[in-house]
Each structure stands twice: as structure tokens, then as C-alpha cells.
């Protein structure tokens, strides 16, 4: 493969990010479909939370509506790209994959073979593209109606912006960006999609998980009262990583093990915890004000990222959220969100709301969902919602707006944990911080072992002897 060199292109804008927006679709209102309620309110009256964002939720059956055939291109053919393609193809009839792009031939050909053998889709040779700029060929293809972007997070913003510029609908995996520059680039792409009437969907699949949607309705309808605080967690065991193989250059090693390197994934405080932060952003409609974080690399055996974080995020109105992320074996695991209000507490652990005395006020009925729907996978439902919008001619980008806020919150927390210092939203928003290297190529990197090491916050304690 020919060596490529690409200079970094920064998109610097002083415009503020768009505010958080709710899920879009067709079903508005206050219904309790797929839920069960216990009448333990004791006559308490619930006042809907005030917000200028309408209470809307997507209509999702078992398949997307029929309509014009859709031809998609996939950018990034690794494990998540392969999963996204399968999810997309399960969401509707009359859709296919016609173009593919990846940096590495083996990853692309593995997915190409899967499509040929299991989906009866044979992507033509002239629609296969390799390299750092291969995504442009897919976006410029006049036969492509939409693109699926599943590359490392550092590339999401530039690739989404280019696809929108070329008039394509976009599904882009999270995160929207991993630093202020990439988040502003993605925000600009959102605005351009709105101006062009295009659909831009992101891989924040909880927005398409029916239990979360119904929970959101109840919180918006005031069942927990005014939101006062929250706890969000993504604590799990160690992540799998790719051992370096003989013949891999420094850059190839990092790209193939991109979950281990900060400049590619933004650390797992963005790569994973962004989901949980995004739930709070969605449910509360609040913008962060500041964050103080801490973290370290305790047990991780590869890369330059941390394996544990704890963030104290202050939102508008003095609302505080404790955000935790950990990837260490032998510890208690917990991936969940809890939102506390003046009248009650919602938790995702069992999708329920209790008052402060522990009485059950509302609980999602998962068995009713299984009885009513065959398709319950949120990774499929998010594609279904996107296809519904495209075929109905209804632009969508509200969730993408929200993911920008959530991604930038995670990035702000990471930088605070790396330094031990408090970070302010208004200052971080306009910062020129970019994690993109000055040059992209598939070769070795000067002083690689010294350049890519985990950060250490603060200063060494003085010798007291």
C-alpha cells in the first residue's frame, strides 16, 4: 500500500455549539405504552419539566417503512463497521451496500466476503477504496445515497462534514468528536445537514431503546420532579487489545489497536462513558458548566490512555453529576445511569422510578415490549429511524446536536483528569485543542515510545525526609 501523507485541516469556529435536543420522530405525548405504574403517589401532582425542546420520540416498529431503494457506502470496515452494516441491513427492505472504504485491505475484504456469503451482496471492484482519504471516494460516488461511518472517533467529524458537503445522508458512530476542534467541525456538519435537508444520525443507540424512550417521557412529564443530580457509570473489566505483530509500523499498530490510544479514541471516558453522559444530557436538557476529574493507568497493559476515571460535572443550576469509568479486571462492574429529582429517582438498572421513600411509582414493562415487537435491538432500531426519515423526506439531526454536547463534556472531563485541573465549559468550547497529528502516514513515528505515554496529573510530592 502506498504511503499517504495528509496535513491536518483544522476547522476553528467561535460559534457556540447547538443546545441539546430531544429524539425526533412522530410520537409526541405523555403516554405510558409498554409501562406499568404503581399508584403510590399519595395524591402527588406531577408537573412536566419546562423546556423549549418538544417531547418527541421515534416511531419504531419491526422494520422501516417501505420506500425508495437506498444504496449505502461503509467507511471503516472493522468490528463496529461490520456490526453497523448488519444492523443497517436488518432495519429495512430495499437497502444494500454498494461501496466500501478502509485503510487496511484485510479488514475490508473480510467484511466484503461476509456480505457476499451471508447477505448475497457483491460489492464491485471499482467501489472498493483503501487509504486515509478513501472515505472521499465513497462520499463522492453518485450512486451512494447515504454513508455509514464507523472509523476511529478522531476521524468522525471530518468524514461526516465531507459526506454532508457531498449531499449524502449519514449514520456516524459515536463520538461526535474527541476535542474542541473536532466537536466544532461536527457541529458545523449538523448545521449544514439542516440547511440541506439531510438526515444525520449518530450511534447513541439508547435513544432508540424503547425502555429509555419511555423513561425519558416519564422524567419529562415530571415523575421525579426537578432534576437535582445524577450518577452515570461505565465500569467494566479490561478491554481486549491487539498485540503488536512483526512488520507492523507504529502507525499501523495504533490504528489496529485504536481503542488504546488517546488521539484515536479520546480515551474510554469518551469511547464508552459518552453513552451515559449522553443519557443525562438527553433527559435533563442541561448544559455543563465545569468539571473536575481524576484518573490514572493502574492495570492497563497497552496504549497511552487511563483505565479509570471519576468526574464531578457541574451543570446549569448547580446540578451535579458523578461520572465514573473503569476498565479493570476483578472489580465491581456497573454500566448504568441514575437521575435524582425533588420527588423521586429514576434508574436504568431496572428502568423504574421510585419516590424518596422507596415506593415504586413507575416501571417499564419489558415483557410487554417482547410481546408487541419482534425487533428490540436498539442498534437496529436506530437505523430503522434513520431510514424512516430518509424515505419520508423528513430531515433529522437533533440527536447529533446532543451528541456534540455530550462528546465535548467527555473531552473536558478527560483533560481535567489528565491534568487534575478544573475546566470551564465556555473556555473549553472555543479552545484550539486538537488531538489530530500534524501528519498522517502508515510509517513509523519519531520517538514513538517517548511520545505516547500515559499522562500524570499534578506534580511529584516534595521529599519530606
PDB file of N, CA and C in Angstrom, residues 93-126:
ATOM      1  N   UNK A  93     -36.288  -3.273   4.174  1.00  0.00           N
ATOM      2  CA  UNK A  93     -36.195  -3.933   2.876  1.00  0.00           C
ATOM      3  C   UNK A  93     -35.760  -2.892   1.839  1.00  0.00           C
ATOM      4  N   UNK A  94     -35.200  -3.367   0.746  1.00  0.00           N
ATOM      5  CA  UNK A  94     -34.841  -2.467  -0.338  1.00  0.00           C
ATOM      6  C   UNK A  94     -33.614  -1.627  -0.060  1.00  0.00           C
ATOM      7  N   UNK A  95     -32.683  -2.144   0.731  1.00  0.00           N
ATOM      8  CA  UNK A  95     -31.449  -1.413   1.019  1.00  0.00           C
ATOM      9  C   UNK A  95     -30.256  -2.331   0.743  1.00  0.00           C
ATOM     10  N   UNK A  96     -29.109  -1.726   0.452  1.00  0.00           N
ATOM     11  CA  UNK A  96     -27.930  -2.526   0.141  1.00  0.00           C
ATOM     12  C   UNK A  96     -26.665  -1.719   0.387  1.00  0.00           C
ATOM     13  N   UNK A  97     -25.534  -2.386   0.324  1.00  0.00           N
ATOM     14  CA  UNK A  97     -24.215  -1.765   0.420  1.00  0.00           C
ATOM     15  C   UNK A  97     -23.577  -1.825  -0.962  1.00  0.00           C
ATOM     16  N   UNK A  98     -23.116  -0.674  -1.469  1.00  0.00           N
ATOM     17  CA  UNK A  98     -22.529  -0.690  -2.820  1.00  0.00           C
ATOM     18  C   UNK A  98     -21.099  -0.152  -2.858  1.00  0.00           C
ATOM     19  N   UNK A  99     -20.603   0.416  -1.745  1.00  0.00           N
ATOM     20  CA  UNK A  99     -19.247   0.964  -1.746  1.00  0.00           C
ATOM     21  C   UNK A  99     -18.614   0.760  -0.377  1.00  0.00           C
ATOM     22  N   UNK A 100     -17.271   0.610  -0.350  1.00  0.00           N
ATOM     23  CA  UNK A 100     -16.572   0.315   0.889  1.00  0.00           C
ATOM     24  C   UNK A 100     -15.237   1.052   0.924  1.00  0.00           C
ATOM     25  N   UNK A 101     -14.841   1.476   2.136  1.00  0.00           N
ATOM     26  CA  UNK A 101     -13.557   2.149   2.307  1.00  0.00           C
ATOM     27  C   UNK A 101     -12.945   1.762   3.646  1.00  0.00           C
ATOM     28  N   UNK A 102     -11.641   1.550   3.630  1.00  0.00           N
ATOM     29  CA  UNK A 102     -10.900   1.293   4.865  1.00  0.00           C
ATOM     30  C   UNK A 102      -9.426   1.580   4.591  1.00  0.00           C
ATOM     31  N   UNK A 103      -8.676   1.764   5.647  1.00  0.00           N
ATOM     32  CA  UNK A 103      -7.236   1.952   5.491  1.00  0.00           C
ATOM     33  C   UNK A 103      -6.570   0.629   5.146  1.00  0.00           C
ATOM     34  N   UNK A 104      -7.104  -0.470   5.711  1.00  0.00           N
ATOM     35  CA  UNK A 104      -6.460  -1.775   5.570  1.00  0.00           C
ATOM     36  C   UNK A 104      -7.269  -2.722   4.692  1.00  0.00           C
ATOM     37  N   UNK A 105      -6.580  -3.361   3.767  1.00  0.00           N
ATOM     38  CA  UNK A 105      -7.238  -4.256   2.821  1.00  0.00           C
ATOM     39  C   UNK A 105      -7.849  -5.467   3.502  1.00  0.00           C
ATOM     40  N   UNK A 106      -7.145  -6.053   4.485  1.00  0.00           N
ATOM     41  CA  UNK A 106      -7.641  -7.289   5.092  1.00  0.00           C
ATOM     42  C   UNK A 106      -8.964  -7.074   5.813  1.00  0.00           C
ATOM     43  N   UNK A 107      -9.120  -5.928   6.484  1.00  0.00           N
ATOM     44  CA  UNK A 107     -10.377  -5.670   7.185  1.00  0.00           C
ATOM     45  C   UNK A 107     -11.516  -5.485   6.195  1.00  0.00           C
ATOM     46  N   UNK A 108     -11.252  -4.745   5.133  1.00  0.00           N
ATOM     47  CA  UNK A 108     -12.300  -4.524   4.134  1.00  0.00           C
ATOM     48  C   UNK A 108     -12.695  -5.836   3.465  1.00  0.00           C
ATOM     49  N   UNK A 109     -11.722  -6.625   3.078  1.00  0.00           N
ATOM     50  CA  UNK A 109     -12.029  -7.866   2.361  1.00  0.00           C
ATOM     51  C   UNK A 109     -12.760  -8.864   3.250  1.00  0.00           C
ATOM     52  N   UNK A 110     -12.489  -8.818   4.555  1.00  0.00           N
ATOM     53  CA  UNK A 110     -13.211  -9.704   5.474  1.00  0.00           C
ATOM     54  C   UNK A 110     -14.702  -9.349   5.491  1.00  0.00           C
ATOM     55  N   UNK A 111     -15.015  -8.064   5.554  1.00  0.00           N
ATOM     56  CA  UNK A 111     -16.416  -7.649   5.528  1.00  0.00           C
ATOM     57  C   UNK A 111     -17.026  -7.885   4.144  1.00  0.00           C
ATOM     58  N   UNK A 112     -16.246  -7.644   3.125  1.00  0.00           N
ATOM     59  CA  UNK A 112     -16.736  -7.866   1.757  1.00  0.00           C
ATOM     60  C   UNK A 112     -17.125  -9.327   1.550  1.00  0.00           C
ATOM     61  N   UNK A 113     -16.312 -10.223   2.054  1.00  0.00           N
ATOM     62  CA  UNK A 113     -16.623 -11.645   1.947  1.00  0.00           C
ATOM     63  C   UNK A 113     -17.873 -11.998   2.745  1.00  0.00           C
ATOM     64  N   UNK A 114     -18.016 -11.407   3.932  1.00  0.00           N
ATOM     65  CA  UNK A 114     -19.209 -11.639   4.749  1.00  0.00           C
ATOM     66  C   UNK A 114     -20.467 -11.203   3.998  1.00  0.00           C
ATOM     67  N   UNK A 115     -20.403 -10.051   3.352  1.00  0.00           N
ATOM     68  CA  UNK A 115     -21.556  -9.572   2.598  1.00  0.00           C
ATOM     69  C   UNK A 115     -21.886 -10.508   1.435  1.00  0.00           C
ATOM     70  N   UNK A 116     -20.855 -10.991   0.790  1.00  0.00           N
ATOM     71  CA  UNK A 116     -21.056 -11.867  -0.362  1.00  0.00           C
ATOM     72  C   UNK A 116     -21.665 -13.200   0.073  1.00  0.00           C
ATOM     73  N   UNK A 117     -21.143 -13.768   1.145  1.00  0.00           N
ATOM     74  CA  UNK A 117     -21.546 -15.120   1.537  1.00  0.00           C
ATOM     75  C   UNK A 117     -22.828 -15.145   2.359  1.00  0.00           C
ATOM     76  N   UNK A 118     -23.063 -14.109   3.146  1.00  0.00           N
ATOM     77  CA  UNK A 118     -24.192 -14.145   4.076  1.00  0.00           C
ATOM     78  C   UNK A 118     -25.334 -13.198   3.722  1.00  0.00           C
ATOM     79  N   UNK A 119     -25.047 -12.183   2.913  1.00  0.00           N
ATOM     80  CA  UNK A 119     -26.084 -11.214   2.574  1.00  0.00           C
ATOM     81  C   UNK A 119     -26.376 -11.168   1.076  1.00  0.00           C
ATOM     82  N   UNK A 120     -25.654 -11.981   0.294  1.00  0.00           N
ATOM     83  CA  UNK A 120     -25.833 -12.026  -1.165  1.00  0.00           C
ATOM     84  C   UNK A 120     -25.600 -10.647  -1.794  1.00  0.00           C
ATOM     85  N   UNK A 121     -24.659  -9.907  -1.236  1.00  0.00           N
ATOM     86  CA  UNK A 121     -24.295  -8.586  -1.752  1.00  0.00           C
ATOM     87  C   UNK A 121     -22.855  -8.643  -2.240  1.00  0.00           C
ATOM     88  N   UNK A 122     -22.650  -8.373  -3.503  1.00  0.00           N
ATOM     89  CA  UNK A 122     -21.314  -8.426  -4.094  1.00  0.00           C
ATOM     90  C   UNK A 122     -20.895  -7.013  -4.492  1.00  0.00           C
ATOM     91  N   UNK A 123     -20.016  -6.412  -3.710  1.00  0.00           N
ATOM     92  CA  UNK A 123     -19.573  -5.046  -3.977  1.00  0.00           C
ATOM     93  C   UNK A 123     -18.535  -5.075  -5.092  1.00  0.00           C
ATOM     94  N   UNK A 124     -18.758  -4.268  -6.120  1.00  0.00           N
ATOM     95  CA  UNK A 124     -17.901  -4.268  -7.305  1.00  0.00           C
ATOM     96  C   UNK A 124     -16.499  -3.755  -6.990  1.00  0.00           C
ATOM     97  N   UNK A 125     -15.527  -4.216  -7.753  1.00  0.00           N
ATOM     98  CA  UNK A 125     -14.125  -3.823  -7.533  1.00  0.00           C
ATOM     99  C   UNK A 125     -13.929  -2.316  -7.627  1.00  0.00           C
ATOM    100  N   UNK A 126     -14.644  -1.648  -8.522  1.00  0.00           N
ATOM    101  CA  UNK A 126     -14.450  -0.207  -8.690  1.00  0.00           C
ATOM    102  C   UNK A 126     -15.106   0.620  -7.579  1.00  0.00           C
TER     103      UNK A 126
END
